[in-house]
């Protein structure tokens, strides 16, 4: 058996793997502090959550229109829409990190904004808390998993390996769409508890 029949690794594989590890690690580290902890005086960017939630909604629409475009054999439009979806996801990440670096943590159900969800507040939200946690956890987990999947799918197209691109895209699209849509749902559920 010769090795010439084996698929060659993508030339961007190491970079994709490094970025896929680096982004979640850096984001997790950034959640452990605020800029104010270092004496940096910044105004909390409390206006950002509806903006980055809207960007998630735009990402979802771009993904849907991108799939429609390729099903109609419009490769150029598909490429533009999917590149725009990737750009929107990067913009979301930047705004999301900026918000969390400057603003206090928001807790689902914290009606009085004291950073504690007491028994009365828990009773008021009831089963919605479990629904929120499920959606949030699946959103976070899949947002980590989707990074290399999206980057590899893009890389295959970039390298004109359309066969692998198509195979990966079958899984990339629904996962990425789920992350984008649940980003909006998470925002809508927690929005009443933001301190403005």
Short mmCIF file of N, CA, C and O in Angstrom, two decimals, residues 54-162:
data_model
loop_
_atom_site.label_atom_id
_atom_site.label_comp_id
_atom_site.label_asym_id
_atom_site.label_seq_id
_atom_site.Cartn_x
_atom_site.Cartn_y
_atom_site.Cartn_z
N UNK A 54 -27.91 41.14 17.61
CA UNK A 54 -28.34 41.43 16.24
C UNK A 54 -27.37 40.89 15.21
O UNK A 54 -27.77 40.38 14.15
N UNK A 55 -26.08 40.95 15.52
CA UNK A 55 -25.07 40.40 14.62
C UNK A 55 -25.24 38.89 14.50
O UNK A 55 -25.09 38.32 13.42
N UNK A 56 -25.58 38.24 15.61
CA UNK A 56 -25.87 36.80 15.54
C UNK A 56 -27.06 36.53 14.62
O UNK A 56 -27.04 35.58 13.83
N UNK A 57 -28.08 37.37 14.72
CA UNK A 57 -29.24 37.22 13.83
C UNK A 57 -28.86 37.41 12.37
O UNK A 57 -29.30 36.66 11.49
N UNK A 58 -28.03 38.41 12.11
CA UNK A 58 -27.55 38.66 10.74
C UNK A 58 -26.73 37.47 10.25
O UNK A 58 -26.87 37.04 9.09
N UNK A 59 -25.90 36.91 11.12
CA UNK A 59 -25.11 35.73 10.76
C UNK A 59 -26.02 34.59 10.33
O UNK A 59 -25.78 33.93 9.32
N UNK A 60 -27.07 34.36 11.09
CA UNK A 60 -28.02 33.29 10.76
C UNK A 60 -28.63 33.51 9.38
O UNK A 60 -28.72 32.58 8.57
N UNK A 61 -29.04 34.75 9.10
CA UNK A 61 -29.63 35.05 7.79
C UNK A 61 -28.61 34.87 6.67
O UNK A 61 -28.92 34.31 5.60
N UNK A 62 -27.38 35.32 6.89
CA UNK A 62 -26.33 35.14 5.88
C UNK A 62 -26.09 33.66 5.59
O UNK A 62 -25.90 33.27 4.43
N UNK A 63 -26.10 32.85 6.63
CA UNK A 63 -25.91 31.41 6.45
C UNK A 63 -27.04 30.80 5.62
O UNK A 63 -26.80 30.01 4.69
N UNK A 64 -28.26 31.17 5.95
CA UNK A 64 -29.41 30.63 5.22
C UNK A 64 -29.36 31.07 3.76
O UNK A 64 -29.51 30.24 2.85
N UNK A 65 -29.14 32.36 3.53
CA UNK A 65 -29.07 32.86 2.14
C UNK A 65 -27.89 32.25 1.40
O UNK A 65 -27.96 32.00 0.19
N UNK A 66 -26.78 31.99 2.12
CA UNK A 66 -25.62 31.36 1.50
C UNK A 66 -25.92 29.96 1.02
O UNK A 66 -25.49 29.55 -0.07
N UNK A 67 -26.66 29.21 1.82
CA UNK A 67 -27.04 27.84 1.42
C UNK A 67 -28.01 27.89 0.24
O UNK A 67 -27.89 27.11 -0.70
N UNK A 68 -28.96 28.81 0.30
CA UNK A 68 -29.89 28.96 -0.83
C UNK A 68 -29.12 29.29 -2.11
O UNK A 68 -29.40 28.73 -3.18
N UNK A 69 -28.12 30.17 -2.01
CA UNK A 69 -27.34 30.57 -3.18
C UNK A 69 -26.62 29.39 -3.80
O UNK A 69 -26.63 29.21 -5.02
N UNK A 70 -26.01 28.53 -2.97
CA UNK A 70 -25.27 27.41 -3.54
C UNK A 70 -26.22 26.36 -4.10
O UNK A 70 -25.90 25.69 -5.09
N UNK A 71 -27.39 26.22 -3.51
CA UNK A 71 -28.38 25.28 -4.06
C UNK A 71 -28.88 25.75 -5.42
O UNK A 71 -29.31 24.94 -6.24
N UNK A 72 -28.79 27.07 -5.66
CA UNK A 72 -29.15 27.62 -6.97
C UNK A 72 -27.93 27.74 -7.88
O UNK A 72 -27.98 28.40 -8.90
N UNK A 73 -26.83 27.10 -7.46
CA UNK A 73 -25.57 27.07 -8.22
C UNK A 73 -24.93 28.44 -8.41
O UNK A 73 -24.20 28.67 -9.36
N UNK A 74 -25.20 29.35 -7.50
CA UNK A 74 -24.59 30.68 -7.56
C UNK A 74 -23.39 30.69 -6.60
O UNK A 74 -23.48 31.15 -5.46
N UNK A 75 -22.28 30.18 -7.08
CA UNK A 75 -21.08 29.99 -6.25
C UNK A 75 -20.51 31.33 -5.77
O UNK A 75 -20.06 31.45 -4.63
N UNK A 76 -20.52 32.34 -6.63
CA UNK A 76 -19.95 33.65 -6.26
C UNK A 76 -20.74 34.27 -5.11
O UNK A 76 -20.16 34.75 -4.12
N UNK A 77 -22.08 34.28 -5.23
CA UNK A 77 -22.91 34.84 -4.16
C UNK A 77 -22.74 34.01 -2.88
O UNK A 77 -22.65 34.57 -1.79
N UNK A 78 -22.69 32.70 -3.02
CA UNK A 78 -22.48 31.82 -1.87
C UNK A 78 -21.19 32.19 -1.15
O UNK A 78 -21.17 32.34 0.08
N UNK A 79 -20.13 32.35 -1.90
CA UNK A 79 -18.83 32.69 -1.33
C UNK A 79 -18.90 34.03 -0.59
O UNK A 79 -18.39 34.16 0.52
N UNK A 80 -19.53 35.02 -1.19
CA UNK A 80 -19.64 36.34 -0.55
C UNK A 80 -20.46 36.27 0.73
O UNK A 80 -20.10 36.88 1.75
N UNK A 81 -21.58 35.54 0.69
CA UNK A 81 -22.45 35.45 1.86
C UNK A 81 -21.77 34.69 3.00
O UNK A 81 -21.86 35.10 4.17
N UNK A 82 -21.06 33.62 2.67
CA UNK A 82 -20.40 32.84 3.72
C UNK A 82 -19.21 33.60 4.30
O UNK A 82 -18.95 33.52 5.51
N UNK A 83 -18.51 34.34 3.45
CA UNK A 83 -17.41 35.18 3.95
C UNK A 83 -17.97 36.28 4.86
O UNK A 83 -17.38 36.58 5.91
N UNK A 84 -19.10 36.84 4.49
CA UNK A 84 -19.75 37.85 5.33
C UNK A 84 -20.20 37.24 6.66
O UNK A 84 -20.07 37.88 7.72
N UNK A 85 -20.68 36.00 6.63
CA UNK A 85 -21.09 35.32 7.87
C UNK A 85 -19.89 35.11 8.78
O UNK A 85 -19.98 35.30 10.00
N UNK A 86 -18.75 34.74 8.20
CA UNK A 86 -17.53 34.58 9.00
C UNK A 86 -17.11 35.93 9.59
O UNK A 86 -16.77 36.02 10.77
N UNK A 87 -17.16 36.97 8.78
CA UNK A 87 -16.82 38.31 9.26
C UNK A 87 -17.75 38.76 10.38
O UNK A 87 -17.30 39.34 11.38
N UNK A 88 -19.04 38.47 10.24
CA UNK A 88 -20.01 38.82 11.28
C UNK A 88 -19.71 38.07 12.57
O UNK A 88 -19.82 38.63 13.67
N UNK A 89 -19.32 36.82 12.45
CA UNK A 89 -18.99 36.03 13.64
C UNK A 89 -17.77 36.58 14.35
O UNK A 89 -17.71 36.61 15.59
N UNK A 90 -16.78 37.03 13.59
CA UNK A 90 -15.59 37.63 14.19
C UNK A 90 -15.97 38.95 14.89
O UNK A 90 -15.54 39.21 16.02
N UNK A 91 -16.79 39.76 14.23
CA UNK A 91 -17.25 41.02 14.84
C UNK A 91 -18.02 40.75 16.12
O UNK A 91 -17.83 41.43 17.13
N UNK A 92 -18.89 39.73 16.09
CA UNK A 92 -19.62 39.34 17.30
C UNK A 92 -18.63 39.05 18.43
O UNK A 92 -18.79 39.53 19.55
N UNK A 93 -17.61 38.24 18.14
CA UNK A 93 -16.65 37.85 19.17
C UNK A 93 -15.94 39.06 19.76
O UNK A 93 -15.79 39.16 20.98
N UNK A 94 -15.54 39.99 18.93
CA UNK A 94 -14.85 41.20 19.41
C UNK A 94 -15.77 42.01 20.33
O UNK A 94 -15.36 42.43 21.43
N UNK A 95 -17.02 42.22 19.92
CA UNK A 95 -17.96 43.00 20.74
C UNK A 95 -18.33 42.27 22.03
O UNK A 95 -18.46 42.88 23.09
N UNK A 96 -18.47 40.96 21.94
CA UNK A 96 -18.80 40.13 23.10
C UNK A 96 -17.69 40.24 24.16
O UNK A 96 -17.96 40.45 25.34
N UNK A 97 -16.45 40.12 23.72
CA UNK A 97 -15.31 40.23 24.63
C UNK A 97 -15.23 41.65 25.20
O UNK A 97 -15.02 41.83 26.41
N UNK A 98 -15.44 42.66 24.38
CA UNK A 98 -15.40 44.06 24.85
C UNK A 98 -16.45 44.29 25.93
O UNK A 98 -16.16 44.93 26.96
N UNK A 99 -17.64 43.75 25.73
CA UNK A 99 -18.69 43.90 26.74
C UNK A 99 -18.27 43.25 28.06
O UNK A 99 -18.37 43.86 29.12
N UNK A 100 -17.81 42.01 27.98
CA UNK A 100 -17.48 41.28 29.21
C UNK A 100 -16.23 41.79 29.91
O UNK A 100 -16.06 41.58 31.11
N UNK A 101 -15.36 42.49 29.18
CA UNK A 101 -14.18 43.09 29.81
C UNK A 101 -14.53 44.36 30.58
O UNK A 101 -13.77 44.79 31.45
N UNK A 102 -15.65 44.97 30.25
CA UNK A 102 -15.96 46.28 30.83
C UNK A 102 -17.22 46.31 31.69
O UNK A 102 -17.43 47.29 32.41
N UNK A 103 -18.03 45.28 31.62
CA UNK A 103 -19.35 45.34 32.24
C UNK A 103 -19.53 44.26 33.29
O UNK A 103 -18.94 43.18 33.18
N UNK A 104 -20.37 44.53 34.28
CA UNK A 104 -20.60 43.52 35.32
C UNK A 104 -21.34 42.30 34.74
O UNK A 104 -22.07 42.41 33.75
N UNK A 105 -21.13 41.17 35.37
CA UNK A 105 -21.79 39.94 34.94
C UNK A 105 -23.29 40.05 35.21
O UNK A 105 -23.71 40.57 36.24
N UNK A 106 -24.06 39.56 34.27
CA UNK A 106 -25.52 39.55 34.40
C UNK A 106 -25.97 38.13 34.70
O UNK A 106 -25.49 37.18 34.08
N UNK A 107 -26.88 37.98 35.66
CA UNK A 107 -27.37 36.67 36.05
C UNK A 107 -28.84 36.53 35.67
O UNK A 107 -29.64 37.41 35.97
N UNK A 108 -29.15 35.43 35.02
CA UNK A 108 -30.53 35.18 34.61
C UNK A 108 -31.42 35.08 35.85
O UNK A 108 -31.15 34.30 36.76
N UNK A 109 -32.46 35.90 35.90
CA UNK A 109 -33.39 35.91 37.02
C UNK A 109 -33.10 36.94 38.08
O UNK A 109 -33.88 37.12 39.01
N UNK A 110 -31.98 37.65 37.96
CA UNK A 110 -31.58 38.64 38.97
C UNK A 110 -32.37 39.94 38.75
O UNK A 110 -31.86 40.91 38.20
N UNK A 111 -33.59 39.93 39.21
CA UNK A 111 -34.52 41.05 38.97
C UNK A 111 -34.02 42.35 39.60
O UNK A 111 -34.11 43.42 39.01
N UNK A 112 -33.48 42.27 40.83
CA UNK A 112 -33.04 43.49 41.52
C UNK A 112 -31.58 43.84 41.26
O UNK A 112 -31.05 44.76 41.88
N UNK A 113 -30.90 43.11 40.40
CA UNK A 113 -29.52 43.40 39.97
C UNK A 113 -28.51 43.44 41.12
O UNK A 113 -27.56 44.21 41.09
N UNK A 114 -28.70 42.56 42.13
CA UNK A 114 -27.75 42.51 43.24
C UNK A 114 -26.71 41.39 43.07
O UNK A 114 -25.96 41.08 43.99
N UNK A 115 -26.68 40.78 41.90
CA UNK A 115 -25.74 39.70 41.54
C UNK A 115 -25.98 38.41 42.32
O UNK A 115 -25.10 37.57 42.44
N UNK A 116 -27.19 38.30 42.87
CA UNK A 116 -27.61 37.08 43.57
C UNK A 116 -29.03 36.77 43.12
O UNK A 116 -29.89 37.64 43.14
N UNK A 117 -29.25 35.52 42.72
CA UNK A 117 -30.61 35.10 42.38
C UNK A 117 -31.14 34.38 43.62
O UNK A 117 -30.81 33.23 43.87
N UNK A 118 -31.95 35.13 44.40
CA UNK A 118 -32.44 34.58 45.66
C UNK A 118 -33.64 33.66 45.43
O UNK A 118 -34.08 33.47 44.30
N UNK A 119 -34.16 33.10 46.51
CA UNK A 119 -35.25 32.12 46.42
C UNK A 119 -36.49 32.71 45.74
O UNK A 119 -37.14 32.03 44.92
N UNK A 120 -36.82 33.94 46.06
CA UNK A 120 -38.00 34.56 45.45
C UNK A 120 -37.80 34.75 43.95
O UNK A 120 -38.72 34.52 43.15
N UNK A 121 -36.59 35.16 43.55
CA UNK A 121 -36.30 35.34 42.12
C UNK A 121 -36.31 33.99 41.40
O UNK A 121 -36.80 33.88 40.28
N UNK A 122 -35.76 32.95 42.05
CA UNK A 122 -35.78 31.61 41.46
C UNK A 122 -37.21 31.13 41.26
O UNK A 122 -37.54 30.54 40.23
N UNK A 123 -38.05 31.39 42.25
CA UNK A 123 -39.45 30.98 42.14
C UNK A 123 -40.14 31.73 41.01
O UNK A 123 -40.98 31.17 40.29
N UNK A 124 -39.77 32.99 40.83
CA UNK A 124 -40.41 33.81 39.78
C UNK A 124 -40.06 33.31 38.38
O UNK A 124 -40.90 33.37 37.47
N UNK A 125 -38.85 32.82 38.20
CA UNK A 125 -38.47 32.36 36.85
C UNK A 125 -38.79 30.89 36.63
O UNK A 125 -38.93 30.45 35.49
N UNK A 126 -38.91 30.12 37.72
CA UNK A 126 -39.33 28.73 37.63
C UNK A 126 -38.53 27.89 36.65
O UNK A 126 -37.31 27.93 36.60
N UNK A 127 -39.25 27.16 35.80
CA UNK A 127 -38.64 26.23 34.85
C UNK A 127 -37.82 26.93 33.77
O UNK A 127 -36.96 26.32 33.14
N UNK A 128 -38.08 28.22 33.57
CA UNK A 128 -37.31 28.96 32.55
C UNK A 128 -35.82 28.95 32.83
O UNK A 128 -35.03 29.03 31.90
N UNK A 129 -35.45 28.84 34.11
CA UNK A 129 -34.03 28.80 34.43
C UNK A 129 -33.36 27.58 33.79
O UNK A 129 -32.29 27.69 33.18
N UNK A 130 -33.99 26.43 33.90
CA UNK A 130 -33.46 25.21 33.30
C UNK A 130 -33.39 25.31 31.78
O UNK A 130 -32.42 24.87 31.17
N UNK A 131 -34.42 25.89 31.19
CA UNK A 131 -34.44 26.08 29.73
C UNK A 131 -33.29 27.00 29.33
O UNK A 131 -32.55 26.71 28.37
N UNK A 132 -33.14 28.10 30.06
CA UNK A 132 -32.06 29.05 29.76
C UNK A 132 -30.69 28.40 29.87
O UNK A 132 -29.85 28.55 28.98
N UNK A 133 -30.47 27.66 30.95
CA UNK A 133 -29.16 27.02 31.16
C UNK A 133 -28.88 26.01 30.04
O UNK A 133 -27.76 25.95 29.52
N UNK A 134 -29.89 25.23 29.64
CA UNK A 134 -29.69 24.26 28.57
C UNK A 134 -29.30 24.96 27.27
O UNK A 134 -28.33 24.57 26.60
N UNK A 135 -30.05 26.00 26.91
CA UNK A 135 -29.75 26.72 25.67
C UNK A 135 -28.37 27.38 25.75
O UNK A 135 -27.58 27.30 24.81
N UNK A 136 -28.07 28.00 26.88
CA UNK A 136 -26.77 28.66 27.06
C UNK A 136 -25.61 27.67 26.97
O UNK A 136 -24.62 27.92 26.27
N UNK A 137 -25.73 26.54 27.67
CA UNK A 137 -24.63 25.57 27.67
C UNK A 137 -24.42 24.95 26.29
O UNK A 137 -23.27 24.78 25.85
N UNK A 138 -25.50 24.62 25.59
CA UNK A 138 -25.33 24.06 24.24
C UNK A 138 -24.77 25.11 23.31
O UNK A 138 -23.95 24.80 22.44
N UNK A 139 -25.18 26.36 23.49
CA UNK A 139 -24.65 27.47 22.68
C UNK A 139 -23.14 27.62 22.90
O UNK A 139 -22.37 27.70 21.94
N UNK A 140 -22.72 27.63 24.15
CA UNK A 140 -21.30 27.80 24.47
C UNK A 140 -20.48 26.61 23.96
O UNK A 140 -19.45 26.80 23.31
N UNK A 141 -20.94 25.41 24.25
CA UNK A 141 -20.21 24.21 23.82
C UNK A 141 -20.06 24.17 22.30
O UNK A 141 -18.97 23.97 21.77
N UNK A 142 -21.16 24.40 21.59
CA UNK A 142 -21.09 24.35 20.13
C UNK A 142 -20.32 25.53 19.55
O UNK A 142 -19.71 25.41 18.49
N UNK A 143 -20.32 26.68 20.24
CA UNK A 143 -19.55 27.81 19.73
C UNK A 143 -18.04 27.52 19.81
O UNK A 143 -17.27 28.05 19.01
N UNK A 144 -17.64 26.67 20.73
CA UNK A 144 -16.24 26.26 20.81
C UNK A 144 -15.95 25.21 19.73
O UNK A 144 -14.96 25.31 19.01
N UNK A 145 -16.83 24.24 19.62
CA UNK A 145 -16.65 23.15 18.65
C UNK A 145 -16.69 23.67 17.21
O UNK A 145 -15.96 23.18 16.35
N UNK A 146 -17.52 24.67 16.96
CA UNK A 146 -17.73 25.14 15.58
C UNK A 146 -16.52 25.88 15.01
O UNK A 146 -16.35 25.95 13.80
N UNK A 147 -15.66 26.42 15.86
CA UNK A 147 -14.52 27.20 15.37
C UNK A 147 -13.68 26.41 14.37
O UNK A 147 -13.52 26.83 13.22
N UNK A 148 -13.13 25.25 14.76
CA UNK A 148 -12.32 24.52 13.76
C UNK A 148 -13.15 24.00 12.59
O UNK A 148 -12.66 23.94 11.46
N UNK A 149 -14.39 23.66 12.86
CA UNK A 149 -15.25 23.13 11.78
C UNK A 149 -15.46 24.20 10.70
O UNK A 149 -15.31 23.93 9.50
N UNK A 150 -15.78 25.41 11.12
CA UNK A 150 -15.97 26.51 10.16
C UNK A 150 -14.67 26.80 9.43
O UNK A 150 -14.65 26.94 8.20
N UNK A 151 -13.58 26.88 10.18
CA UNK A 151 -12.30 27.23 9.56
C UNK A 151 -11.83 26.17 8.57
O UNK A 151 -11.32 26.50 7.50
N UNK A 152 -12.01 24.90 8.91
CA UNK A 152 -11.64 23.85 7.95
C UNK A 152 -12.54 23.88 6.72
O UNK A 152 -12.06 23.73 5.60
N UNK A 153 -13.83 24.10 6.93
CA UNK A 153 -14.75 24.16 5.80
C UNK A 153 -14.37 25.30 4.86
O UNK A 153 -14.34 25.13 3.64
N UNK A 154 -14.04 26.45 5.44
CA UNK A 154 -13.58 27.59 4.63
C UNK A 154 -12.27 27.26 3.92
O UNK A 154 -12.08 27.59 2.75
N UNK A 155 -11.37 26.64 4.65
CA UNK A 155 -10.06 26.33 4.11
C UNK A 155 -10.17 25.38 2.91
O UNK A 155 -9.45 25.55 1.92
N UNK A 156 -11.05 24.41 2.98
CA UNK A 156 -11.22 23.49 1.86
C UNK A 156 -11.68 24.25 0.61
O UNK A 156 -11.18 24.02 -0.49
N UNK A 157 -12.63 25.16 0.79
CA UNK A 157 -13.09 25.96 -0.36
C UNK A 157 -11.97 26.85 -0.88
O UNK A 157 -11.77 26.98 -2.09
N UNK A 158 -11.24 27.47 0.04
CA UNK A 158 -10.13 28.36 -0.33
C UNK A 158 -9.10 27.62 -1.19
O UNK A 158 -8.54 28.18 -2.12
N UNK A 159 -8.87 26.34 -0.84
CA UNK A 159 -7.90 25.52 -1.55
C UNK A 159 -8.52 24.75 -2.73
O UNK A 159 -7.89 23.84 -3.26
N UNK A 160 -9.73 25.11 -3.07
CA UNK A 160 -10.45 24.49 -4.20
C UNK A 160 -10.66 22.99 -4.01
O UNK A 160 -10.78 22.26 -4.99
N UNK A 161 -10.72 22.54 -2.76
CA UNK A 161 -11.05 21.15 -2.47
C UNK A 161 -12.55 21.10 -2.19
O UNK A 161 -13.00 20.93 -1.05
N UNK A 162 -13.33 21.26 -3.24
CA UNK A 162 -14.78 21.42 -3.09
C UNK A 162 -15.47 20.13 -2.65
O UNK A 162 -16.54 20.19 -2.04
#
